Amino acid sequence: MAEISEEPPNPIPPQPQPQPQHTHQPSESTIRKAKPGLKRLTLTLSVLVSFIFAFPFLYKSVEIHRAPLPFREIDSLSSQIRSNNNRPSLSFPCHFQAIFVNFNNSNAETLESLIFDELTKLTSNTTSQCSTLSVKLVNSGPIWSLIGAVDFGGDDESVDEALAGVLGGEKLYSVVVVKGESEEVKGVVGKYRHGWVVGRVSEVEAAERVAEMFVKVFVNGGKEEGFIHGEFMPVGADGRIVLSFNLLNSNPHDWVYDWDFQAIDDTLLAPIIKALGPVANISAESQVLYHTPKSSFSFWDDKRKGYIFSTKDLPFFVNSNEWHLDTSIAAGGRSKILQFVVYVPSAKECPLLLQLPNGEISKTNGFISPMWGGVIVWNPQGCLKDSESQHPIRQTISRQDLQKIFEVFMGQFRQLFGLKSDNLYFCSSGTYSLLASEKGFSEWELDFLARRHTCFNLHSCATTLGSLSRLVQSLPRMIIMDEIGKQVKYSLEAANLAQRNASLGLYDASAVSSRQARSLAEDAFFHPSIISVSYYSFEHCFAVYSD
Amino acid sequence: MLGSKVTALSFLFLLLLGFSNCESQTETTMHTNNWAVLVCTSRFWFNYRHMANTLSLYRTVKRLGIPDERIILMLADDMACNARNKYPAQVFNNENHKLNLYGDNVEVDYRGYEVTVENFFRVLTGRHENAVPRSKRLLSDEGSHILLYMTGHGGDEFLKFQDSEELQSHDLADAVKQMKEKRRFKELLLMVDTCQASTLFSQLQSPGALAIGSSMKGENSYSHHLDSDVGVSVVDRFTFYTLAFFERLNIYDNASLTSLFGSYNPSMLMSTAYYRTDLYQRRLEEVPVTNFFGSVMETIHTDSAYRVLSRKESGSVEIRMSTEKSDHDKERLLLNSNDLDQIGELNTEDQRGNIECIWSTFHKELQKVKDVDSFVNYGLVIMLPLLTVSLWLSW
């Protein structure tokens, strides 16, 4: 109360006072007399300078980290691999030699010109991987005399080994033409890098055969065109293949089969895996499954005394709901898994036979699906069922049966790589029989696969890197980690190494480096940090500090 | 003898031969497998019908032959064991309760809170962390046909994910574009069952993509019926009529996509099912529905076994072969060791840098700074003397 009564007199006197203060004070100390001079300038400049000085720090702190990618090199790689008009820029030199034995009356020049003509005819309208072909005609010298001493009348294997003994040291493809006495002309391609033709051949026919063997067999791998379809390249993006072998007992109440896979793995599978080393890094797994019926139907045929399923049922044979095949733990995210299934039918459907469209029964009872794997139907001996016992004893597939199954598997594996599973090659001028090798693939087939995979891998690498560079350039605010930059760099180096090796004729080394190039390019493209929801917008510059 | 003259000649022809065999042309790529990516983007009990939609389509696609290893199922999966579910562990899509969708063999790949926009894009583009298992990856290749089905709540150019995020149509188009660039599919069928569904694929530009949505812009998509026993709507109209179409089919049928797309009646759907075919090369009458919804397996008969006739070892040739091979191996090893060194460096610090100008040195110094915040603080501290000088000048 006392405060209130005291207050009113207080505010009143000060009120008139501030006003004269306002009017008096500015004139005394706050109004400038002189123009703004050096001091203000210095002040302004110091603030400006400090801002300019600190601006780079600010810019650096909001900069998005982008590892520099070598865009020019990527573009040049793409243009090198993919030249215009589809002309090849990847050149594999292929060297051939032709050896003529017992051609006493022939002239070397005519033979050469005949071979030359045939080669031009065969290679003019088709596409091929070999960009340089050199052909050498041998009619004298130590090699020629050694070959003359070989007995071509013996069986194919021994002739092959003998020729390998003479020719084995060089890295050329050779064809030996022997003018023999027999009317029928036999052409055989060996396991290494040579083949021979025996029989009563004329010069023209000999030249034809030689050219065919060069181009169609050694260069194109025994196919009509050396065309690569993507579905016959079963190598995963990281250069690995996992072979998953499954033995399926469809009804264990009838019989239960087991197999000694370890023995097969050690003796038969190991050389094949080693032979394909340059092309892919292969590992194998196996499992035995039970209660795995198939999903297609079969019907009894009296004539053949078996249950028949036809090729029309094949797409529906694999019962993916019951066959839990994809349980591999060894396969990484980018490896390719190939499933090989040995299906043991139940007693109700035994023996199960595959009927081909022409009415015959298949000799192998097996089929493949490209990029997936293969299935072999194996019928137990005599389909005898031990009906007395409730729990059938576990039987092991005998060694001979396992060997036969393995041979069919080998045929299927070759088919998955685009080669043929049988060993006869039909051509315009005759048939050639191709000898089989323990490694699963003959040397010239391995060369062919290495060349093909090199082409494919380099092409894929160039495409992937091109996509990555386009993606990165279209999004200027995307973070690119250092790891991606390094992977791109090493991928380009590996690709260049592959190209150099290819031009030197080192097929295996070029296959290995091209595989690495592709794997690194895929790692860079599929790096988990490149995800669109984390692209930064322009507000990022300010958002960093606003928090 | 071919004459006394030495006639070993060699000719080199530089034959410029075509390279087209090295390119895999998409027109000739075989259709090798089918994949299905089924996404339910809703959670919570009242969105029961979205999960029932997805599970019904999952069941259909499995019945027609696509195996679990080629189906990616993304569900919030909170219906079957929800406390409000009167029928625990059972999910129905019809009030007659004839079919339990959650019955046997349901393999959910992404469940619960894993169904995010980021994971969805990771599945589509394939950019996973290294440890993600194969079952959670879309391992398609250039011969794959992919069915991408999405259901939930959507709007104009977006789709709502789990009530917390949105999937934008331009991001989806971008993901599909990247898939096409990396050849992760041959053909793609996108089915969307949400409100204003066709806006979600309005920005698609990749060839080979076919899309159908349950409603057009400005229209809603409606549920089919309410199950008074369960207490919520159990299926959406678009999916209901899709399932009705497929219940009549089995794996051997070849009904075409035209019959599927033509079976949607706007008056029954209460919305217009709109599809776009401008990016799709083939004619819809020629495409059987099993090209997307069923399984396909291209099969080739194995003509013969690969028999090695004689397995006897012949000693000299073995040795020759092994020396040749070891030369090979040495060669390979030689070149490989280079590469191994390079690869080893990938994980170590890259010591050599391009020191071309002072800025790069500076840049390198800056790189070594671990703690950027304190570095910025130092910079600000340096400004203090300038400030004090200017302050002193002003007094």
Short mmCIF file of C-alpha atoms in Angstrom, two decimals, chain A residues 39 42-43 46 50 53-54 57 60 81-82 86-88 90 103-104 106 108 112 116 123 127-137 139 144 157 161 164-165 168 171 192-193 226-228 230-231 278 314-316 318 320-321 326 331-333 335 337 354 356 362 364 366-370 372 403 407-408 410-412 414-415 421-422 436-440 455 459 464 467 470-471 486 489-490 493 497 501 506 508-509 512 516 522 525-528 530-532 535, chain B residues 1-3 5-25 28-30 32 62 65-70 105 117-118 121-122 125-129 134 137 139 141-142 171 174 178 181-184 251-252 295 297-311 314 317-318 320-321 324-325 328-329 331-332 335-336 339 342-343 345-346 348 350 352 359 363 366-367 372 375-376 379 382-383 386 390-391 393-395:
data_model
loop_
_atom_site.label_atom_id
_atom_site.label_comp_id
_atom_site.label_asym_id
_atom_site.label_seq_id
_atom_site.Cartn_x
_atom_site.Cartn_y
_atom_site.Cartn_z
CA LYS A 39 38.26 2.90 -38.39
CA THR A 42 39.11 -1.42 -40.94
CA LEU A 43 36.30 -2.90 -38.91
CA SER A 46 38.37 -7.31 -40.78
CA SER A 50 37.63 -13.23 -41.47
CA PHE A 53 39.21 -16.64 -44.56
CA ALA A 54 36.75 -19.04 -42.99
CA PHE A 57 36.53 -24.22 -43.99
CA LYS A 60 34.96 -28.15 -46.87
CA ILE A 81 35.54 -53.40 -76.07
CA ARG A 82 32.55 -52.39 -78.05
CA ASN A 86 30.49 -54.79 -84.12
CA ARG A 87 34.02 -55.25 -85.32
CA PRO A 88 36.20 -56.89 -82.75
CA LEU A 90 39.69 -57.93 -78.63
CA PHE A 103 51.13 -86.29 -100.42
CA ASN A 104 53.95 -87.05 -102.79
CA SER A 106 51.17 -82.40 -104.54
CA ALA A 108 52.91 -76.94 -101.62
CA GLU A 112 48.30 -73.49 -99.40
CA PHE A 116 43.55 -70.14 -97.88
CA THR A 123 35.29 -67.01 -91.95
CA THR A 127 31.76 -64.14 -86.58
CA SER A 128 34.64 -65.47 -84.61
CA GLN A 129 36.78 -64.70 -81.64
CA CYS A 130 40.11 -65.08 -83.34
CA SER A 131 41.01 -61.94 -85.10
CA THR A 132 44.32 -63.05 -86.45
CA LEU A 133 44.80 -66.46 -87.90
CA SER A 134 48.17 -67.59 -89.05
CA VAL A 135 48.56 -70.82 -90.92
CA LYS A 136 51.79 -72.65 -91.44
CA LEU A 137 52.23 -75.50 -93.80
CA ASN A 139 56.19 -80.54 -95.24
CA TRP A 144 57.29 -83.85 -90.29
CA GLU A 157 43.79 -92.93 -78.20
CA GLU A 161 49.15 -89.81 -77.46
CA ALA A 164 50.99 -85.35 -78.53
CA GLY A 165 54.46 -86.68 -77.99
CA GLY A 168 52.98 -81.33 -77.58
CA LYS A 171 51.00 -73.81 -78.55
CA TYR A 192 45.16 -81.77 -76.87
CA ARG A 193 45.50 -79.24 -79.62
CA GLY A 226 30.82 -69.04 -82.05
CA PHE A 227 27.81 -67.20 -80.78
CA ILE A 228 27.65 -66.55 -77.06
CA GLY A 230 24.16 -65.36 -71.96
CA GLU A 231 22.42 -68.48 -70.76
CA PRO A 278 41.10 -70.04 -65.11
CA LEU A 314 10.44 -81.89 -68.27
CA PRO A 315 9.67 -78.25 -67.40
CA PHE A 316 7.41 -79.48 -64.63
CA VAL A 318 11.47 -80.24 -60.73
CA SER A 320 10.58 -76.87 -56.11
CA ASN A 321 8.14 -76.99 -53.24
CA ASP A 326 19.09 -74.20 -52.42
CA ALA A 331 27.76 -69.71 -51.76
CA GLY A 332 28.11 -65.98 -51.41
CA GLY A 333 25.55 -63.54 -52.64
CA SER A 335 28.13 -66.77 -56.82
CA ILE A 337 24.89 -72.27 -57.88
CA LEU A 354 12.42 -90.55 -70.50
CA LEU A 356 12.23 -88.42 -76.62
CA SER A 362 16.79 -91.66 -73.74
CA THR A 364 21.00 -90.94 -70.32
CA GLY A 366 18.76 -86.82 -67.92
CA PHE A 367 18.20 -83.24 -68.91
CA ILE A 368 19.55 -79.81 -68.10
CA SER A 369 18.05 -76.40 -67.60
CA PRO A 370 20.47 -73.63 -68.59
CA TRP A 372 20.02 -73.92 -63.22
CA GLN A 403 30.70 -93.89 -62.40
CA GLU A 407 29.66 -89.61 -66.84
CA VAL A 408 26.17 -88.31 -67.50
CA MET A 410 29.96 -84.63 -67.01
CA GLY A 411 27.95 -84.46 -70.21
CA GLN A 412 25.45 -82.17 -68.52
CA ARG A 414 29.61 -79.53 -70.59
CA GLN A 415 26.17 -78.70 -71.92
CA SER A 421 27.84 -83.72 -74.38
CA ASP A 422 28.41 -86.26 -77.09
CA ALA A 436 37.16 -87.43 -74.40
CA SER A 437 39.59 -86.33 -71.75
CA GLU A 438 39.84 -87.17 -68.04
CA LYS A 439 39.72 -83.52 -67.25
CA GLY A 440 36.28 -83.31 -68.75
CA CYS A 455 35.15 -61.76 -74.12
CA HIS A 459 32.12 -56.91 -72.10
CA THR A 464 28.95 -52.27 -65.61
CA SER A 467 26.51 -47.81 -66.04
CA ARG A 470 26.57 -42.68 -65.90
CA LEU A 471 24.84 -43.16 -62.57
CA LYS A 486 39.67 -48.19 -55.64
CA LYS A 489 40.68 -48.43 -60.55
CA TYR A 490 41.70 -52.03 -60.00
CA GLU A 493 43.80 -52.30 -64.46
CA LEU A 497 45.89 -56.67 -68.24
CA ASN A 501 47.25 -61.03 -72.26
CA LEU A 506 47.75 -66.18 -73.19
CA ASP A 508 44.20 -68.65 -69.42
CA ALA A 509 45.82 -65.58 -67.93
CA VAL A 512 41.70 -64.96 -64.94
CA GLN A 516 38.80 -60.26 -61.70
CA GLU A 522 30.31 -55.68 -59.98
CA PHE A 525 28.40 -51.12 -58.89
CA PHE A 526 26.64 -53.10 -56.17
CA HIS A 527 28.34 -51.32 -53.31
CA PRO A 528 25.72 -51.05 -50.55
CA ILE A 530 24.87 -46.34 -53.40
CA ILE A 531 21.26 -46.20 -52.35
CA SER A 532 18.91 -43.58 -53.65
CA TYR A 535 21.19 -38.81 -51.95
CA MET B 1 58.14 -85.23 -100.52
CA LEU B 2 56.67 -82.04 -101.66
CA GLY B 3 59.56 -80.99 -103.82
CA LYS B 5 62.42 -76.65 -102.06
CA VAL B 6 61.72 -75.73 -98.50
CA THR B 7 58.24 -74.57 -98.68
CA ALA B 8 57.28 -73.78 -95.16
CA LEU B 9 55.39 -70.60 -95.67
CA SER B 10 53.27 -68.68 -93.31
CA PHE B 11 50.64 -66.21 -94.19
CA LEU B 12 49.08 -63.87 -91.83
CA PHE B 13 45.69 -62.61 -92.67
CA LEU B 14 44.28 -59.92 -90.56
CA LEU B 15 40.71 -60.94 -90.80
CA LEU B 16 38.60 -58.35 -89.10
CA LEU B 17 35.87 -60.59 -87.97
CA GLY B 18 32.71 -59.57 -86.27
CA PHE B 19 32.57 -59.25 -82.52
CA SER B 20 28.86 -59.63 -82.15
CA ASN B 21 29.25 -63.05 -80.66
CA CYS B 22 30.59 -61.48 -77.50
CA GLU B 23 27.48 -59.43 -76.88
CA SER B 24 24.46 -61.10 -75.46
CA GLN B 25 21.62 -59.51 -77.31
CA THR B 28 17.80 -63.48 -78.23
CA THR B 29 18.10 -63.91 -74.46
CA MET B 30 16.15 -66.92 -73.36
CA THR B 32 15.08 -68.78 -68.04
CA LYS B 62 3.53 -70.88 -55.45
CA GLY B 65 5.09 -73.20 -59.73
CA ILE B 66 7.40 -70.43 -58.58
CA PRO B 67 9.47 -71.86 -55.72
CA ASP B 68 10.20 -70.12 -52.44
CA GLU B 69 13.79 -69.58 -53.44
CA ARG B 70 12.55 -67.28 -56.20
CA ASN B 105 5.01 -73.36 -45.98
CA VAL B 117 11.79 -48.31 -48.45
CA GLU B 118 15.53 -48.74 -48.17
CA PHE B 121 15.31 -50.63 -53.01
CA ARG B 122 18.15 -52.82 -51.87
CA THR B 125 18.85 -52.98 -57.16
CA GLY B 126 20.80 -55.78 -55.50
CA ARG B 127 22.94 -53.54 -53.33
CA HIS B 128 23.06 -55.49 -50.11
CA GLU B 129 25.63 -55.70 -47.37
CA ARG B 134 20.87 -65.49 -50.50
CA ARG B 137 18.34 -61.30 -52.35
CA LEU B 139 19.16 -63.13 -57.69
CA ASP B 141 19.56 -62.47 -64.28
CA GLU B 142 18.99 -61.23 -67.77
CA ASP B 171 12.49 -43.37 -56.98
CA ASP B 174 14.94 -44.88 -60.97
CA GLN B 178 19.07 -49.27 -62.69
CA GLU B 181 20.89 -51.16 -66.94
CA LYS B 182 22.37 -53.98 -64.96
CA ARG B 183 20.24 -56.49 -66.87
CA ARG B 184 18.50 -57.79 -63.83
CA ILE B 251 0.30 -74.86 -64.33
CA TYR B 252 -0.43 -76.24 -67.76
CA SER B 295 7.29 -71.21 -63.38
CA MET B 297 12.11 -74.06 -66.98
CA GLU B 298 13.82 -74.26 -70.29
CA THR B 299 15.03 -77.82 -70.59
CA ILE B 300 17.46 -79.47 -72.94
CA HIS B 301 17.88 -83.21 -73.11
CA THR B 302 21.30 -84.65 -72.44
CA ASP B 303 22.13 -86.67 -75.49
CA SER B 304 24.95 -88.76 -74.23
CA ALA B 305 27.29 -89.28 -71.38
CA TYR B 306 30.87 -88.11 -71.60
CA ARG B 307 32.82 -91.31 -71.48
CA VAL B 308 36.54 -91.43 -71.17
CA LEU B 309 37.27 -94.71 -72.89
CA SER B 310 40.65 -95.61 -71.57
CA ARG B 311 41.76 -94.61 -68.17
CA SER B 314 50.70 -93.50 -70.02
CA VAL B 317 52.63 -88.24 -71.80
CA GLU B 318 51.60 -87.61 -68.22
CA ARG B 320 54.81 -83.96 -70.62
CA MET B 321 51.32 -82.85 -69.82
CA GLU B 324 53.15 -78.16 -69.80
CA LYS B 325 50.55 -77.57 -67.19
CA HIS B 328 50.92 -72.84 -67.60
CA ASP B 329 50.45 -72.59 -63.89
CA GLU B 331 52.64 -68.31 -66.10
CA ARG B 332 49.29 -67.90 -64.55
CA LEU B 335 50.49 -62.75 -63.65
CA ASN B 336 48.23 -63.53 -60.79
CA ASP B 339 47.01 -58.85 -59.27
CA GLN B 342 47.12 -54.97 -56.16
CA ILE B 343 44.15 -56.52 -54.49
CA GLU B 345 46.53 -52.94 -51.41
CA LEU B 346 42.84 -52.41 -51.58
CA THR B 348 45.66 -50.91 -46.84
CA ASP B 350 46.90 -45.79 -50.16
CA ARG B 352 51.10 -42.74 -52.72
CA TRP B 359 46.06 -27.66 -52.37
CA HIS B 363 43.76 -31.67 -48.81
CA LEU B 366 42.76 -32.29 -44.01
CA GLN B 367 42.05 -35.95 -44.74
CA VAL B 372 36.19 -32.53 -38.00
CA PHE B 375 39.06 -28.78 -36.49
CA VAL B 376 36.27 -26.33 -37.23
CA GLY B 379 39.33 -22.41 -37.27
CA ILE B 382 41.83 -18.42 -35.16
CA MET B 383 39.22 -15.83 -36.06
CA LEU B 386 41.00 -10.86 -35.82
CA SER B 390 38.78 -5.20 -34.81
CA LEU B 391 37.14 -4.68 -31.45
CA LEU B 393 40.15 -0.66 -33.26
CA SER B 394 36.56 0.26 -32.78
CA TRP B 395 37.04 1.59 -29.25
#
